[in-house]
Short mmCIF file of C-alpha atoms in Angstrom, two decimals:
data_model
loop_
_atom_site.label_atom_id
_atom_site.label_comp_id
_atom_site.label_asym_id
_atom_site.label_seq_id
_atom_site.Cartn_x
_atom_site.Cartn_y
_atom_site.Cartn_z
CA UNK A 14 99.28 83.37 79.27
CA UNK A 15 96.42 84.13 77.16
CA UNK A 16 94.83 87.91 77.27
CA UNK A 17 91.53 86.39 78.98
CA UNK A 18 93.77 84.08 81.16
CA UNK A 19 95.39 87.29 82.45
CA UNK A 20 92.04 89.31 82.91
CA UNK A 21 90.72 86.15 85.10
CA UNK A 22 93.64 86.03 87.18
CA UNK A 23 93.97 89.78 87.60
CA UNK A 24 90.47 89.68 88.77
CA UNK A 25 90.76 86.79 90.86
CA UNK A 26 94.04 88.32 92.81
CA UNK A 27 91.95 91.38 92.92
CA UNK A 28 89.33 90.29 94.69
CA UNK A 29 91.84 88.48 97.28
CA UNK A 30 93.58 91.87 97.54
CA UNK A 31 89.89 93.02 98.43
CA UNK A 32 89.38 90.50 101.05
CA UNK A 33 92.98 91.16 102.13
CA UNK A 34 92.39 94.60 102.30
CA UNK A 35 89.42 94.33 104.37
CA UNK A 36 91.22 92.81 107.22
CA UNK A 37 93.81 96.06 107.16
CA UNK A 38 91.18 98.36 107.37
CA UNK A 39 89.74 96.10 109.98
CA UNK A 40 92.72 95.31 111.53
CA UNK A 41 92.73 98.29 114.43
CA UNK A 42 89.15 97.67 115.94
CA UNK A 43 90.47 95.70 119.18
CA UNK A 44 88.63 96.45 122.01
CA UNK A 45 88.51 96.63 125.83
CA UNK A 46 89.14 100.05 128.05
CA UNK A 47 87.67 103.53 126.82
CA UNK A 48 90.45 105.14 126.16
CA UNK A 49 93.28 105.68 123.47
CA UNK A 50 96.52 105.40 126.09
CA UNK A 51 99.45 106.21 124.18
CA UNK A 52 98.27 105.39 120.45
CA UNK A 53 98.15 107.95 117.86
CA UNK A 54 95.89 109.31 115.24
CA UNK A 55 98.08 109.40 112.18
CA UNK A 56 97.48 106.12 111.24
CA UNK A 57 94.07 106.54 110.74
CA UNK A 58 94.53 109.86 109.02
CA UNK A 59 97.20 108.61 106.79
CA UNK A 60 94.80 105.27 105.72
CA UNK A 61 92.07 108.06 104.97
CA UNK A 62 94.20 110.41 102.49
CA UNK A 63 95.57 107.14 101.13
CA UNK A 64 92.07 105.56 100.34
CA UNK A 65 91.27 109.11 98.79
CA UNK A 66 93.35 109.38 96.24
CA UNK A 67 93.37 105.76 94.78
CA UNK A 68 89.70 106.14 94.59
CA UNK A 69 90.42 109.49 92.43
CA UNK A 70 92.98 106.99 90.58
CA UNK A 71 90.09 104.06 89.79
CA UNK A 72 87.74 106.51 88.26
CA UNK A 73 87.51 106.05 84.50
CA UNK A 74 88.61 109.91 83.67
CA UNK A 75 91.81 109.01 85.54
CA UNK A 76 92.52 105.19 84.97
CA UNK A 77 90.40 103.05 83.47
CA UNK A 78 89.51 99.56 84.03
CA UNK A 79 90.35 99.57 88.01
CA UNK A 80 86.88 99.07 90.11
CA UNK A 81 88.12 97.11 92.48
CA UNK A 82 90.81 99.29 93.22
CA UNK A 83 87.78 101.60 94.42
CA UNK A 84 86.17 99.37 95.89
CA UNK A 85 88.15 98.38 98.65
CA UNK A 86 89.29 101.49 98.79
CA UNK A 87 85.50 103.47 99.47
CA UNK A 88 84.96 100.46 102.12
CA UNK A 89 88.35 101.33 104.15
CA UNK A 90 87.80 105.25 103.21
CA UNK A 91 84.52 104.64 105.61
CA UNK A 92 85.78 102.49 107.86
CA UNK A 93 88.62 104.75 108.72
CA UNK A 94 86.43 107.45 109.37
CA UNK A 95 84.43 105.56 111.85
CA UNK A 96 87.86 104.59 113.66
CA UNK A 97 88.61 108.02 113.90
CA UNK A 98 85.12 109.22 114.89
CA UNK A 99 85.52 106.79 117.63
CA UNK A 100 89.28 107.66 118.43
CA UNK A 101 88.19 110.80 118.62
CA UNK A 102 85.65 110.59 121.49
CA UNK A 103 87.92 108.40 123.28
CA UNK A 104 91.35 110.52 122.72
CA UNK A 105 92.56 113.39 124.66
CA UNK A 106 91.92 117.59 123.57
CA UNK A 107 94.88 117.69 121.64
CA UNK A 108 94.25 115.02 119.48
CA UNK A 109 91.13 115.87 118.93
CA UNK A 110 92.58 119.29 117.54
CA UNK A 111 95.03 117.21 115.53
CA UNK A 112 92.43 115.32 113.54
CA UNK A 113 90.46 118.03 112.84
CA UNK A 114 93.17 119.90 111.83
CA UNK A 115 94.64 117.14 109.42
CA UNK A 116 91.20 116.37 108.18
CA UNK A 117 91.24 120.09 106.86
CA UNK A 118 94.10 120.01 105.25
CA UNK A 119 93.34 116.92 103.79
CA UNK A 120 90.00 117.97 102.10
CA UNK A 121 92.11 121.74 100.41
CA UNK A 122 94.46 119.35 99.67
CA UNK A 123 92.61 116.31 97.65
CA UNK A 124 90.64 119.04 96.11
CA UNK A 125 93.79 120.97 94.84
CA UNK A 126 94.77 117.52 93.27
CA UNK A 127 91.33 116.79 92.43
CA UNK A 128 91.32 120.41 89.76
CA UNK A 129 95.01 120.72 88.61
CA UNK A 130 94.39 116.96 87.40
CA UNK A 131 91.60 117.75 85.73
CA UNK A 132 92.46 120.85 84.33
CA UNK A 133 95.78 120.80 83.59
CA UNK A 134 95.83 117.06 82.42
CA UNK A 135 93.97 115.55 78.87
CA UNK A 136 94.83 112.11 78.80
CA UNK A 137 94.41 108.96 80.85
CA UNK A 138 98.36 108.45 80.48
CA UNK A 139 99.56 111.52 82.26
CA UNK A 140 96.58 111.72 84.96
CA UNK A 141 97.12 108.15 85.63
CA UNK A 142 101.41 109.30 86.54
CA UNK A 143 100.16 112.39 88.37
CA UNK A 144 97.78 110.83 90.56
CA UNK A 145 99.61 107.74 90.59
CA UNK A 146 102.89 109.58 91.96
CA UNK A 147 100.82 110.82 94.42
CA UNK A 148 98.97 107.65 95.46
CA UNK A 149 102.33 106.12 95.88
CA UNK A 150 103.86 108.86 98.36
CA UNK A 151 100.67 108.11 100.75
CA UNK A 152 100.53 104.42 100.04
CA UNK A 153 104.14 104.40 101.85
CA UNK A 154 102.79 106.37 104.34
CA UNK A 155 100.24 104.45 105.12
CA UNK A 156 102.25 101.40 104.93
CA UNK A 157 104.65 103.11 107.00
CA UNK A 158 102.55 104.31 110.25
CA UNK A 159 103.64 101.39 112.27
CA UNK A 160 106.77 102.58 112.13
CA UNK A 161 105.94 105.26 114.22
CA UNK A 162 105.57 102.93 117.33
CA UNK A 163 108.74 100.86 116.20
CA UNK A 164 111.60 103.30 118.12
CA UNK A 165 109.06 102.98 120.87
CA UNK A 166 109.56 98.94 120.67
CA UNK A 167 113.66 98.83 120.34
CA UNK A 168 113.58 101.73 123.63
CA UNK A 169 111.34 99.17 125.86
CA UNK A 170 111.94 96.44 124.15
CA UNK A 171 108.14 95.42 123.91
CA UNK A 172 105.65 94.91 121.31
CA UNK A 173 102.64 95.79 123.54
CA UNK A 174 101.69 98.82 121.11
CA UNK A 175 103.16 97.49 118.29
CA UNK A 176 100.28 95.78 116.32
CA UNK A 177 100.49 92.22 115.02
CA UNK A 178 97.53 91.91 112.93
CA UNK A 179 98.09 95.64 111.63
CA UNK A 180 101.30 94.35 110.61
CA UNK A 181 100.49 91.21 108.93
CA UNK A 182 97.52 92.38 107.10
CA UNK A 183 99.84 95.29 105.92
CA UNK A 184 102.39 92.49 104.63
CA UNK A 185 99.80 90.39 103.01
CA UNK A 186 98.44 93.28 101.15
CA UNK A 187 101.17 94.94 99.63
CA UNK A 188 102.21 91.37 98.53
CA UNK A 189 98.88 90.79 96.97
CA UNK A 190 98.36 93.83 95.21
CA UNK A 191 102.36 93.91 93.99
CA UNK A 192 101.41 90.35 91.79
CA UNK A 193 97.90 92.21 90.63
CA UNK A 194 99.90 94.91 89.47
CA UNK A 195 101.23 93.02 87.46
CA UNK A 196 98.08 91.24 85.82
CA UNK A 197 96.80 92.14 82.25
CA UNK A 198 98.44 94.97 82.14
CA UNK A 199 101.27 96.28 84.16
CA UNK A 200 100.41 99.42 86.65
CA UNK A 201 103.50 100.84 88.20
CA UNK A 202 102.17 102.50 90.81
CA UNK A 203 100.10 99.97 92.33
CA UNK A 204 103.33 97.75 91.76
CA UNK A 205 105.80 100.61 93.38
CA UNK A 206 103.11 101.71 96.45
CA UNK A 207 102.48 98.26 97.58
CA UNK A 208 106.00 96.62 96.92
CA UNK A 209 107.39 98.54 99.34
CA UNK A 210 104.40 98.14 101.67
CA UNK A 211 105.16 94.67 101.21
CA UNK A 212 108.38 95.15 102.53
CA UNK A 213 107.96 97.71 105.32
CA UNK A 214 105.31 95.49 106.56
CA UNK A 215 107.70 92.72 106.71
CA UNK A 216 110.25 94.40 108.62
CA UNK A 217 107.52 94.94 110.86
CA UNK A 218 106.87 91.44 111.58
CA UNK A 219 110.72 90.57 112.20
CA UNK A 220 110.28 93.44 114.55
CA UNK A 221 107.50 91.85 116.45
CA UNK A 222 108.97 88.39 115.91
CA UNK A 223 112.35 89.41 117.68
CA UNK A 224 111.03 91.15 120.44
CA UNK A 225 108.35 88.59 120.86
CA UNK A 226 111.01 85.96 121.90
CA UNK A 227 113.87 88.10 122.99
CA UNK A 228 112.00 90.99 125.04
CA UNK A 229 110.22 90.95 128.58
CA UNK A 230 107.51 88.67 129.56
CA UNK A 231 103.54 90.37 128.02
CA UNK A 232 102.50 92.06 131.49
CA UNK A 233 99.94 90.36 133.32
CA UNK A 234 96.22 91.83 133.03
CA UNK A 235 94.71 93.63 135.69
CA UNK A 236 91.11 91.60 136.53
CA UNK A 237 90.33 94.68 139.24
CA UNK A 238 89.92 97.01 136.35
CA UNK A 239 86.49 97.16 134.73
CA UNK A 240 86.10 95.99 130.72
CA UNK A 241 86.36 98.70 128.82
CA UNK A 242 86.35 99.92 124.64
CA UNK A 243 90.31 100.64 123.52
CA UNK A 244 91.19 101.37 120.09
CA UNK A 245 94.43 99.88 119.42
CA UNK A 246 96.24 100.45 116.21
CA UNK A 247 99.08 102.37 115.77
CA UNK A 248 98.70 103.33 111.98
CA UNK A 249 97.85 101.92 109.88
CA UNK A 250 97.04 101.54 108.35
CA UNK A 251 95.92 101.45 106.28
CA UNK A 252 96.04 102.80 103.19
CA UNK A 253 95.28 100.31 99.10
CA UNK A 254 98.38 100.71 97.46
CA UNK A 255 96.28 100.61 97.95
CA UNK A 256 95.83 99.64 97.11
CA UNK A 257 95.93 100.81 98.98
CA UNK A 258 96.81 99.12 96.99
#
């Protein structure tokens, strides 16, 4: 394959990993009572630090060449914070303290990474490994937040909080943006992050697919009750290793 062969295909898969990406970040807005039942914020805060630092990673002082890892990334940074506005109004006092709580610690700690990068790193090699490293660790995370509901779904043996579409747009996106990190030129953390995303978010699915056929009957809805907004997502999600992404 021919260098401009590789740069069109590495753009192409990019902007599928994009779309792809999109529907992740997307992926929790289901709605219908006004309240959060027994879902969690740490999805949503997980998606957010993820989509933080692989935008620090796309910037040209860190890595070069990699707008549409930011991109998608800025889109589901903003996205998840809407989710979690609205998570927040429907949730309960102590999550509410929980989100702000994370969100604080978030912002000393992007900022930390955000100076010792800058300052203690001179080239695009080693900032692209220390932020990379980094983007990786929360990429998993992000990937990971389902998992959270999954001991939940063996102890009932139910997949009512256990997301589908959470799930496979988790699956489909770590398998999209494993093949771009391979494109052009080979990124290892985008490659690492979202090749075990890939995975975790297929184990996921043979979660929900077992369950589906081998647990209790879905319970039937209740038409007295009036139609209401719910947030469901258990999550993320999100992040892009990415990427997520």
């Amino acid at each position: 394959m021919t260098h401009q062969s590789q740069a069109l295909a590495r753009t192409i898969i990019g902007i599928i990993g994009n779309v792809i990406s999109f529907g992740l970040f997307l992926s929790p807005a289901i709605w219908k009572k006004k309240t959060t039942e027994e879902f969690h914020p740490y999805p949503y805060l997980a998606c957010v630090m993820n989509c933080l630092f692989w935008i620090f990673y796309g910037i040209p002082v860190v890595h070069p060449d990699s707008t549409l890892v930011i991109t998608i990334n800025g889109i589901g940074l903003a996205m998840e914070l809407i989710y979690l506005t609205i998570f927040a109004i429907y949730t309960n006092k102590r999550n509410r303290g929980i989100i702000a709580l994370f969100l604080l610690g978030e912002a000393v700690l992007y900022t930390g990474i955000i100076v010792i990068t800058l300052l203690c790193f001179h080239t695009h090699k080693m900032r692209s490994m220390f932020v990379g490293i980094i983007c990786v660790v929360f990429g998993i995370i992000m990937y990971g937040s389902p998992l959270s509901i999954v001991r939940k779904v063996f102890k009932t043996k139910s997949v009512e909080f256990l997301p589908f579409w959470l799930c496979l747009a988790g699956f489909a996106n770590g398998a999209v943006w494993f093949t771009y990190a391979f494109l052009k030129t080979f990124d290892p953390y985008l490659c690492t992050g979202n090749g075990i995303g890939g995975l975790l978010g297929l184990f996921q699915l043979c979660v929900y697919a077992y369950f589906t056929y081998k647990g209790p009957p879905p319970k039937a809805a209740d038409d007295s009750k009036p139609s209401e907004v719910q947030l469901q997502n258990t999550a993320t999600n999100t992040n892009a290793s990415s990427p997520p992404v």
